[in-house]
């Protein structure tokens, strides 16, 4: 995985929801260059009409994810040297999401599913109440903490073959979020969350292939969260809730 | 394409099948090592309610389990939906039930 030549051969997907094709660009090969740097260089130096999305450039905002040589990645933290093959890079919009233009995908289905999975906080007290103390070493909090650093980049969603085969499936990120709330002692609607993830397209559709955990840039394990949801829904079922 | 109900049904049928498969393997090993003839085996199974229940339960569990599994494959790989998907699932379940129970009947009926 090295690149000694002075230019990179970069294929960038161009088009919209109606279709498109890859367009090739020659980009200077520089040290410590990320995939996002390459895309920005093309847009600033060659074609200002290239559409893509990014914000923080430091792996926090989760907005710059794209398919790089066929795999979903956060492009601002992906070094060219890590992914280049035969001096070529292929950049495409995230899989499993509708394309708006070029490399920018419509994230609506992704976030709609967060809401559908009850991945929203359900408060049990108001701002007038005292702040509830949370024991950081409690079993539930440890489970929640293990899954809480999601940056909503949709890399797991793009990597998931179940989402591809079943567009109704809520996907790893939404279910991972639901799992953090199931284990959040401040959340007041645990039963509603378990009910939401048990509907059509819910956690039981996961085939445990593990692409989500393999590709998550923050090294989270949505597959473990989904297994937890399956376990809890089964427990609720046998308890008659 | 799995609802919670289908998921549970598939897991429960898997739980039923697991010990029955082990029992079936044990019977096969016993029958072969002991050198039992077809006639000797049939003489033990024909008219036996326990063997009819053993293999009948297995056939019912397999029919449900396999139909749900194929349903998921048909939906995700071949993008089958709605009535067609339901028809395929029920048809496969019915076929496996028919073929399996017919086989069970032929070795356990008098």
Short mmCIF file of N, CA and C in Angstrom, two decimals, chain A residues 1-141:
data_model
loop_
_atom_site.label_atom_id
_atom_site.label_comp_id
_atom_site.label_asym_id
_atom_site.label_seq_id
_atom_site.Cartn_x
_atom_site.Cartn_y
_atom_site.Cartn_z
N UNK A 1 0.84 -1.20 0.00
CA UNK A 1 0.00 0.00 0.00
C UNK A 1 0.88 1.26 0.00
N UNK A 2 1.56 1.49 -1.07
CA UNK A 2 2.33 2.73 -1.12
C UNK A 2 2.06 3.43 -2.43
N UNK A 3 2.35 4.71 -2.46
CA UNK A 3 2.11 5.47 -3.66
C UNK A 3 3.31 6.37 -3.90
N UNK A 4 4.15 5.99 -4.88
CA UNK A 4 5.39 6.74 -5.13
C UNK A 4 5.25 7.72 -6.28
N UNK A 5 4.17 7.63 -7.03
CA UNK A 5 4.02 8.51 -8.20
C UNK A 5 3.58 9.91 -7.75
N UNK A 6 3.74 10.85 -8.70
CA UNK A 6 3.47 12.24 -8.34
C UNK A 6 1.98 12.59 -8.41
N UNK A 7 1.24 11.81 -9.16
CA UNK A 7 -0.20 12.08 -9.22
C UNK A 7 -1.01 10.82 -8.88
N UNK A 8 -2.19 11.08 -8.34
CA UNK A 8 -3.11 9.98 -8.02
C UNK A 8 -4.18 9.92 -9.10
N UNK A 9 -4.57 8.70 -9.44
CA UNK A 9 -5.63 8.51 -10.42
C UNK A 9 -6.94 8.33 -9.64
N UNK A 10 -7.77 9.36 -9.61
CA UNK A 10 -8.95 9.35 -8.75
C UNK A 10 -10.23 9.29 -9.59
N UNK A 11 -11.07 8.29 -9.33
CA UNK A 11 -12.39 8.20 -9.98
C UNK A 11 -13.44 8.67 -9.01
N UNK A 12 -14.21 9.64 -9.42
CA UNK A 12 -15.24 10.21 -8.55
C UNK A 12 -16.60 10.01 -9.21
N UNK A 13 -17.54 9.51 -8.43
CA UNK A 13 -18.88 9.28 -8.98
C UNK A 13 -19.59 10.62 -9.17
N UNK A 14 -20.09 10.86 -10.38
CA UNK A 14 -20.82 12.10 -10.69
C UNK A 14 -22.22 11.75 -11.15
N UNK A 15 -23.20 12.44 -10.61
CA UNK A 15 -24.57 12.18 -11.04
C UNK A 15 -25.56 12.56 -9.97
N UNK A 16 -26.79 12.09 -10.13
CA UNK A 16 -27.82 12.37 -9.14
C UNK A 16 -28.70 11.14 -8.97
N UNK A 17 -29.91 11.32 -8.44
CA UNK A 17 -30.77 10.17 -8.16
C UNK A 17 -31.18 9.44 -9.44
N UNK A 18 -31.10 10.12 -10.57
CA UNK A 18 -31.49 9.49 -11.83
C UNK A 18 -30.39 8.59 -12.39
N UNK A 19 -29.17 8.75 -11.89
CA UNK A 19 -28.06 7.93 -12.38
C UNK A 19 -26.80 8.76 -12.55
N UNK A 20 -25.73 8.10 -12.96
CA UNK A 20 -24.48 8.82 -13.13
C UNK A 20 -23.36 7.88 -13.51
N UNK A 21 -22.13 8.37 -13.48
CA UNK A 21 -20.98 7.53 -13.83
C UNK A 21 -19.72 8.09 -13.16
N UNK A 22 -18.67 7.31 -13.19
CA UNK A 22 -17.42 7.76 -12.59
C UNK A 22 -16.66 8.67 -13.56
N UNK A 23 -16.05 9.71 -12.98
CA UNK A 23 -15.24 10.64 -13.77
C UNK A 23 -13.83 10.61 -13.19
N UNK A 24 -12.82 10.56 -14.07
CA UNK A 24 -11.44 10.42 -13.57
C UNK A 24 -10.74 11.78 -13.48
N UNK A 25 -9.97 11.92 -12.40
CA UNK A 25 -9.20 13.14 -12.18
C UNK A 25 -7.76 12.77 -11.80
N UNK A 26 -6.83 13.62 -12.21
CA UNK A 26 -5.44 13.46 -11.77
C UNK A 26 -5.19 14.46 -10.64
N UNK A 27 -4.83 13.94 -9.49
CA UNK A 27 -4.67 14.78 -8.30
C UNK A 27 -3.23 14.65 -7.79
N UNK A 28 -2.58 15.78 -7.43
CA UNK A 28 -1.21 15.69 -6.91
C UNK A 28 -1.13 14.80 -5.68
N UNK A 29 -0.12 13.97 -5.67
CA UNK A 29 0.10 13.08 -4.53
C UNK A 29 0.93 13.82 -3.49
N UNK A 30 0.33 14.09 -2.35
CA UNK A 30 1.05 14.83 -1.31
C UNK A 30 1.13 14.01 -0.03
N UNK A 31 2.03 14.45 0.84
CA UNK A 31 2.20 13.73 2.10
C UNK A 31 0.99 13.95 3.02
N UNK A 32 0.71 12.99 3.84
CA UNK A 32 -0.35 13.10 4.85
C UNK A 32 -1.66 13.61 4.25
N UNK A 33 -2.01 13.04 3.12
CA UNK A 33 -3.21 13.48 2.41
C UNK A 33 -4.39 12.55 2.75
N UNK A 34 -5.52 13.14 3.06
CA UNK A 34 -6.70 12.31 3.33
C UNK A 34 -7.57 12.26 2.07
N UNK A 35 -8.52 11.33 2.09
CA UNK A 35 -9.45 11.23 0.95
C UNK A 35 -10.25 12.52 0.82
N UNK A 36 -10.61 13.11 1.96
CA UNK A 36 -11.36 14.38 1.90
C UNK A 36 -10.49 15.47 1.26
N UNK A 37 -9.19 15.48 1.58
CA UNK A 37 -8.27 16.45 0.94
C UNK A 37 -8.32 16.30 -0.58
N UNK A 38 -8.34 15.05 -1.04
CA UNK A 38 -8.35 14.78 -2.48
C UNK A 38 -9.64 15.33 -3.10
N UNK A 39 -10.76 15.06 -2.44
CA UNK A 39 -12.06 15.52 -2.97
C UNK A 39 -12.11 17.06 -2.97
N UNK A 40 -11.64 17.65 -1.89
CA UNK A 40 -11.63 19.12 -1.80
C UNK A 40 -10.75 19.70 -2.91
N UNK A 41 -9.59 19.08 -3.15
CA UNK A 41 -8.66 19.57 -4.18
C UNK A 41 -9.34 19.55 -5.56
N UNK A 42 -10.04 18.46 -5.84
CA UNK A 42 -10.74 18.36 -7.14
C UNK A 42 -11.77 19.47 -7.27
N UNK A 43 -12.53 19.69 -6.19
CA UNK A 43 -13.59 20.70 -6.25
C UNK A 43 -13.02 22.12 -6.35
N UNK A 44 -11.89 22.35 -5.67
CA UNK A 44 -11.33 23.71 -5.66
C UNK A 44 -10.47 24.00 -6.89
N UNK A 45 -9.81 22.97 -7.44
CA UNK A 45 -8.85 23.21 -8.53
C UNK A 45 -9.34 22.79 -9.91
N UNK A 46 -10.26 21.82 -9.96
CA UNK A 46 -10.66 21.31 -11.28
C UNK A 46 -12.13 21.58 -11.59
N UNK A 47 -13.01 21.15 -10.68
CA UNK A 47 -14.43 21.25 -11.00
C UNK A 47 -15.23 21.76 -9.80
N UNK A 48 -15.53 23.06 -9.78
CA UNK A 48 -16.25 23.63 -8.63
C UNK A 48 -17.68 23.12 -8.48
N UNK A 49 -18.19 22.39 -9.49
CA UNK A 49 -19.57 21.89 -9.38
C UNK A 49 -19.65 20.56 -8.63
N UNK A 50 -18.50 20.00 -8.25
CA UNK A 50 -18.52 18.72 -7.52
C UNK A 50 -19.20 18.90 -6.16
N UNK A 51 -20.24 18.09 -5.93
CA UNK A 51 -20.99 18.21 -4.66
C UNK A 51 -20.55 17.13 -3.69
N UNK A 52 -20.30 17.52 -2.45
CA UNK A 52 -19.96 16.58 -1.38
C UNK A 52 -20.29 17.27 -0.07
N UNK A 53 -20.12 16.55 1.03
CA UNK A 53 -20.52 17.12 2.31
C UNK A 53 -19.40 16.90 3.33
N UNK A 54 -19.07 17.95 4.06
CA UNK A 54 -18.14 17.79 5.19
C UNK A 54 -18.32 19.00 6.10
N UNK A 55 -17.79 18.91 7.31
CA UNK A 55 -17.88 20.06 8.21
C UNK A 55 -16.62 20.18 9.06
N UNK A 56 -16.42 19.27 10.00
CA UNK A 56 -15.39 19.52 11.02
C UNK A 56 -13.97 19.17 10.57
N UNK A 57 -13.81 18.19 9.70
CA UNK A 57 -12.52 17.70 9.20
C UNK A 57 -11.67 17.00 10.27
N UNK A 58 -12.23 16.75 11.44
CA UNK A 58 -11.44 16.10 12.48
C UNK A 58 -12.13 14.87 13.07
N UNK A 59 -13.06 14.28 12.32
CA UNK A 59 -13.67 13.04 12.78
C UNK A 59 -14.67 13.18 13.90
N UNK A 60 -15.30 14.32 13.99
CA UNK A 60 -16.29 14.50 15.06
C UNK A 60 -17.72 14.63 14.54
N UNK A 61 -17.88 15.27 13.38
CA UNK A 61 -19.24 15.62 12.95
C UNK A 61 -19.95 14.50 12.20
N UNK A 62 -19.19 13.59 11.61
CA UNK A 62 -19.79 12.46 10.92
C UNK A 62 -20.45 12.80 9.61
N UNK A 63 -20.07 13.89 8.98
CA UNK A 63 -20.77 14.28 7.75
C UNK A 63 -20.03 13.93 6.46
N UNK A 64 -18.79 13.49 6.53
CA UNK A 64 -17.99 13.34 5.31
C UNK A 64 -17.87 11.90 4.83
N UNK A 65 -18.69 11.00 5.37
CA UNK A 65 -18.54 9.59 5.00
C UNK A 65 -18.88 9.34 3.53
N UNK A 66 -18.06 8.53 2.87
CA UNK A 66 -18.26 8.18 1.45
C UNK A 66 -17.74 6.75 1.25
N UNK A 67 -18.06 6.20 0.10
CA UNK A 67 -17.50 4.89 -0.26
C UNK A 67 -16.13 5.14 -0.89
N UNK A 68 -15.11 4.53 -0.34
CA UNK A 68 -13.76 4.69 -0.86
C UNK A 68 -13.25 3.31 -1.26
N UNK A 69 -12.97 3.15 -2.54
CA UNK A 69 -12.60 1.84 -3.09
C UNK A 69 -13.58 0.76 -2.62
N UNK A 70 -14.85 1.11 -2.64
CA UNK A 70 -15.91 0.14 -2.36
C UNK A 70 -16.24 -0.05 -0.89
N UNK A 71 -15.52 0.63 0.00
CA UNK A 71 -15.81 0.47 1.43
C UNK A 71 -16.19 1.81 2.06
N UNK A 72 -17.18 1.80 2.97
CA UNK A 72 -17.58 3.07 3.60
C UNK A 72 -16.51 3.55 4.59
N UNK A 73 -16.19 4.84 4.51
CA UNK A 73 -15.15 5.37 5.40
C UNK A 73 -15.43 6.82 5.74
N UNK A 74 -14.93 7.27 6.91
CA UNK A 74 -14.96 8.71 7.18
C UNK A 74 -13.77 9.30 6.43
N UNK A 75 -14.03 10.10 5.45
CA UNK A 75 -12.96 10.48 4.53
C UNK A 75 -11.97 11.47 5.15
N UNK A 76 -12.40 12.22 6.16
CA UNK A 76 -11.47 13.21 6.75
C UNK A 76 -10.39 12.54 7.58
N UNK A 77 -10.62 11.28 7.98
CA UNK A 77 -9.63 10.58 8.80
C UNK A 77 -9.08 9.36 8.07
N UNK A 78 -9.31 9.31 6.76
CA UNK A 78 -8.79 8.17 6.00
C UNK A 78 -7.61 8.63 5.13
N UNK A 79 -6.42 8.18 5.46
CA UNK A 79 -5.24 8.55 4.68
C UNK A 79 -5.27 7.85 3.32
N UNK A 80 -4.85 8.59 2.33
CA UNK A 80 -4.75 8.04 0.98
C UNK A 80 -3.88 6.78 0.99
N UNK A 81 -2.77 6.85 1.69
CA UNK A 81 -1.82 5.72 1.69
C UNK A 81 -2.45 4.44 2.25
N UNK A 82 -3.45 4.62 3.08
CA UNK A 82 -4.07 3.45 3.72
C UNK A 82 -4.98 2.69 2.75
N UNK A 83 -5.54 3.40 1.77
CA UNK A 83 -6.57 2.77 0.95
C UNK A 83 -6.22 2.68 -0.55
N UNK A 84 -5.15 3.33 -0.96
CA UNK A 84 -4.85 3.38 -2.40
C UNK A 84 -4.48 2.00 -2.93
N UNK A 85 -4.96 1.71 -4.15
CA UNK A 85 -4.64 0.43 -4.80
C UNK A 85 -4.14 0.71 -6.20
N UNK A 86 -2.93 0.31 -6.51
CA UNK A 86 -2.33 0.55 -7.83
C UNK A 86 -2.44 2.02 -8.23
N UNK A 87 -2.19 2.87 -7.28
CA UNK A 87 -2.23 4.33 -7.48
C UNK A 87 -3.64 4.85 -7.83
N UNK A 88 -4.65 4.04 -7.61
CA UNK A 88 -6.01 4.46 -7.96
C UNK A 88 -6.89 4.54 -6.72
N UNK A 89 -7.77 5.52 -6.75
CA UNK A 89 -8.76 5.67 -5.68
C UNK A 89 -10.12 5.87 -6.34
N UNK A 90 -11.11 5.17 -5.81
CA UNK A 90 -12.47 5.36 -6.32
C UNK A 90 -13.33 5.91 -5.18
N UNK A 91 -13.94 7.05 -5.41
CA UNK A 91 -14.78 7.67 -4.37
C UNK A 91 -16.22 7.74 -4.87
N UNK A 92 -17.15 7.25 -4.05
CA UNK A 92 -18.56 7.19 -4.45
C UNK A 92 -19.44 7.61 -3.27
N UNK A 93 -20.70 7.96 -3.53
CA UNK A 93 -21.59 8.30 -2.41
C UNK A 93 -21.88 7.07 -1.56
N UNK A 94 -22.26 7.30 -0.32
CA UNK A 94 -22.55 6.20 0.61
C UNK A 94 -23.60 5.24 0.04
N UNK A 95 -23.36 3.96 0.25
CA UNK A 95 -24.31 2.94 -0.19
C UNK A 95 -25.58 3.00 0.66
N UNK A 96 -26.65 2.48 0.14
CA UNK A 96 -27.94 2.33 0.87
C UNK A 96 -28.66 3.64 1.15
N UNK A 97 -28.21 4.74 0.57
CA UNK A 97 -28.90 6.02 0.75
C UNK A 97 -29.11 6.67 -0.62
N UNK A 98 -30.24 7.40 -0.78
CA UNK A 98 -30.45 8.06 -2.07
C UNK A 98 -29.41 9.16 -2.31
N UNK A 99 -29.02 9.31 -3.56
CA UNK A 99 -28.02 10.33 -3.90
C UNK A 99 -28.73 11.64 -4.21
N UNK A 100 -28.22 12.73 -3.65
CA UNK A 100 -28.73 14.05 -4.03
C UNK A 100 -27.95 14.51 -5.26
N UNK A 101 -26.63 14.60 -5.09
CA UNK A 101 -25.78 14.96 -6.23
C UNK A 101 -24.36 14.50 -5.93
N UNK A 102 -23.73 13.90 -6.90
CA UNK A 102 -22.34 13.44 -6.81
C UNK A 102 -22.10 12.61 -5.54
N UNK A 103 -21.35 13.19 -4.57
CA UNK A 103 -20.98 12.43 -3.38
C UNK A 103 -21.88 12.73 -2.18
N UNK A 104 -22.85 13.61 -2.38
CA UNK A 104 -23.75 13.99 -1.28
C UNK A 104 -25.01 13.12 -1.31
N UNK A 105 -25.24 12.41 -0.20
CA UNK A 105 -26.42 11.55 -0.13
C UNK A 105 -27.50 12.22 0.71
N UNK A 106 -28.73 11.78 0.49
CA UNK A 106 -29.86 12.25 1.28
C UNK A 106 -29.90 11.43 2.57
N UNK A 107 -29.68 12.08 3.72
CA UNK A 107 -29.60 11.35 4.99
C UNK A 107 -30.97 11.17 5.66
N UNK A 108 -32.01 11.65 5.01
CA UNK A 108 -33.37 11.58 5.60
C UNK A 108 -33.77 10.17 6.05
N UNK A 109 -33.63 9.16 5.16
CA UNK A 109 -34.05 7.82 5.59
C UNK A 109 -33.28 7.35 6.82
N UNK A 110 -32.01 7.71 6.87
CA UNK A 110 -31.14 7.31 7.99
C UNK A 110 -31.66 7.89 9.31
N UNK A 111 -31.95 9.19 9.33
CA UNK A 111 -32.38 9.83 10.58
C UNK A 111 -33.85 9.56 10.88
N UNK A 112 -34.66 9.35 9.84
CA UNK A 112 -36.06 8.98 10.08
C UNK A 112 -36.12 7.66 10.86
N UNK A 113 -35.20 6.77 10.53
CA UNK A 113 -35.18 5.47 11.22
C UNK A 113 -34.73 5.60 12.68
N UNK A 114 -33.89 6.59 12.97
CA UNK A 114 -33.52 6.84 14.38
C UNK A 114 -34.78 7.14 15.18
N UNK A 115 -35.65 7.98 14.61
CA UNK A 115 -36.88 8.36 15.30
C UNK A 115 -37.81 7.15 15.39
N UNK A 116 -37.88 6.39 14.29
CA UNK A 116 -38.75 5.22 14.25
C UNK A 116 -38.32 4.17 15.29
N UNK A 117 -37.03 4.11 15.56
CA UNK A 117 -36.51 3.16 16.57
C UNK A 117 -36.63 3.74 17.97
N UNK A 118 -37.34 4.86 18.12
CA UNK A 118 -37.45 5.58 19.41
C UNK A 118 -36.06 5.97 19.91
N UNK A 119 -35.19 6.31 18.96
CA UNK A 119 -33.84 6.72 19.33
C UNK A 119 -33.77 8.17 19.80
N UNK A 120 -34.79 8.58 20.49
CA UNK A 120 -34.85 9.95 21.04
C UNK A 120 -35.01 9.85 22.55
N UNK A 121 -34.41 10.76 23.25
CA UNK A 121 -34.44 10.71 24.71
C UNK A 121 -35.83 11.02 25.25
N UNK A 122 -36.29 10.22 26.21
CA UNK A 122 -37.60 10.42 26.82
C UNK A 122 -37.38 10.83 28.27
N UNK A 123 -37.43 12.12 28.54
CA UNK A 123 -37.07 12.58 29.90
C UNK A 123 -38.08 12.14 30.96
N UNK A 124 -37.57 11.97 32.16
CA UNK A 124 -38.44 11.57 33.28
C UNK A 124 -38.61 12.72 34.27
N UNK A 125 -37.88 13.80 34.04
CA UNK A 125 -38.02 14.94 34.95
C UNK A 125 -37.90 16.23 34.15
N UNK A 126 -38.27 17.30 34.75
CA UNK A 126 -38.23 18.59 34.06
C UNK A 126 -37.00 19.39 34.51
N UNK A 127 -36.81 20.57 33.92
CA UNK A 127 -35.65 21.38 34.28
C UNK A 127 -35.76 21.92 35.71
N UNK A 128 -36.97 21.83 36.27
CA UNK A 128 -37.14 22.32 37.64
C UNK A 128 -36.71 21.28 38.68
N UNK A 129 -36.58 20.04 38.24
CA UNK A 129 -36.16 18.99 39.18
C UNK A 129 -34.65 18.99 39.35
N UNK A 130 -34.21 18.36 40.43
CA UNK A 130 -32.77 18.20 40.63
C UNK A 130 -32.19 17.27 39.58
N UNK A 131 -30.93 17.45 39.29
CA UNK A 131 -30.26 16.58 38.32
C UNK A 131 -30.12 15.18 38.92
N UNK A 132 -30.56 14.19 38.15
CA UNK A 132 -30.49 12.80 38.65
C UNK A 132 -29.05 12.33 38.60
N UNK A 133 -28.60 11.74 39.69
CA UNK A 133 -27.23 11.22 39.70
C UNK A 133 -27.19 9.88 38.97
N UNK A 134 -26.18 9.72 38.15
CA UNK A 134 -26.00 8.46 37.43
C UNK A 134 -24.70 7.84 37.90
N UNK A 135 -24.80 6.59 38.33
CA UNK A 135 -23.60 5.88 38.78
C UNK A 135 -22.83 5.37 37.55
N UNK A 136 -21.63 5.92 37.29
CA UNK A 136 -20.91 5.52 36.07
C UNK A 136 -20.46 4.07 36.06
N UNK A 137 -20.45 3.44 37.23
CA UNK A 137 -20.01 2.04 37.24
C UNK A 137 -21.16 1.05 37.35
N UNK A 138 -22.40 1.53 37.18
CA UNK A 138 -23.53 0.59 37.19
C UNK A 138 -23.52 -0.23 35.90
N UNK A 139 -24.08 -1.43 35.96
CA UNK A 139 -24.06 -2.33 34.80
C UNK A 139 -24.71 -1.69 33.57
N UNK A 140 -25.87 -1.06 33.78
CA UNK A 140 -26.57 -0.44 32.65
C UNK A 140 -25.75 0.70 32.04
N UNK A 141 -25.13 1.51 32.91
CA UNK A 141 -24.36 2.65 32.39
C UNK A 141 -23.14 2.18 31.60
#
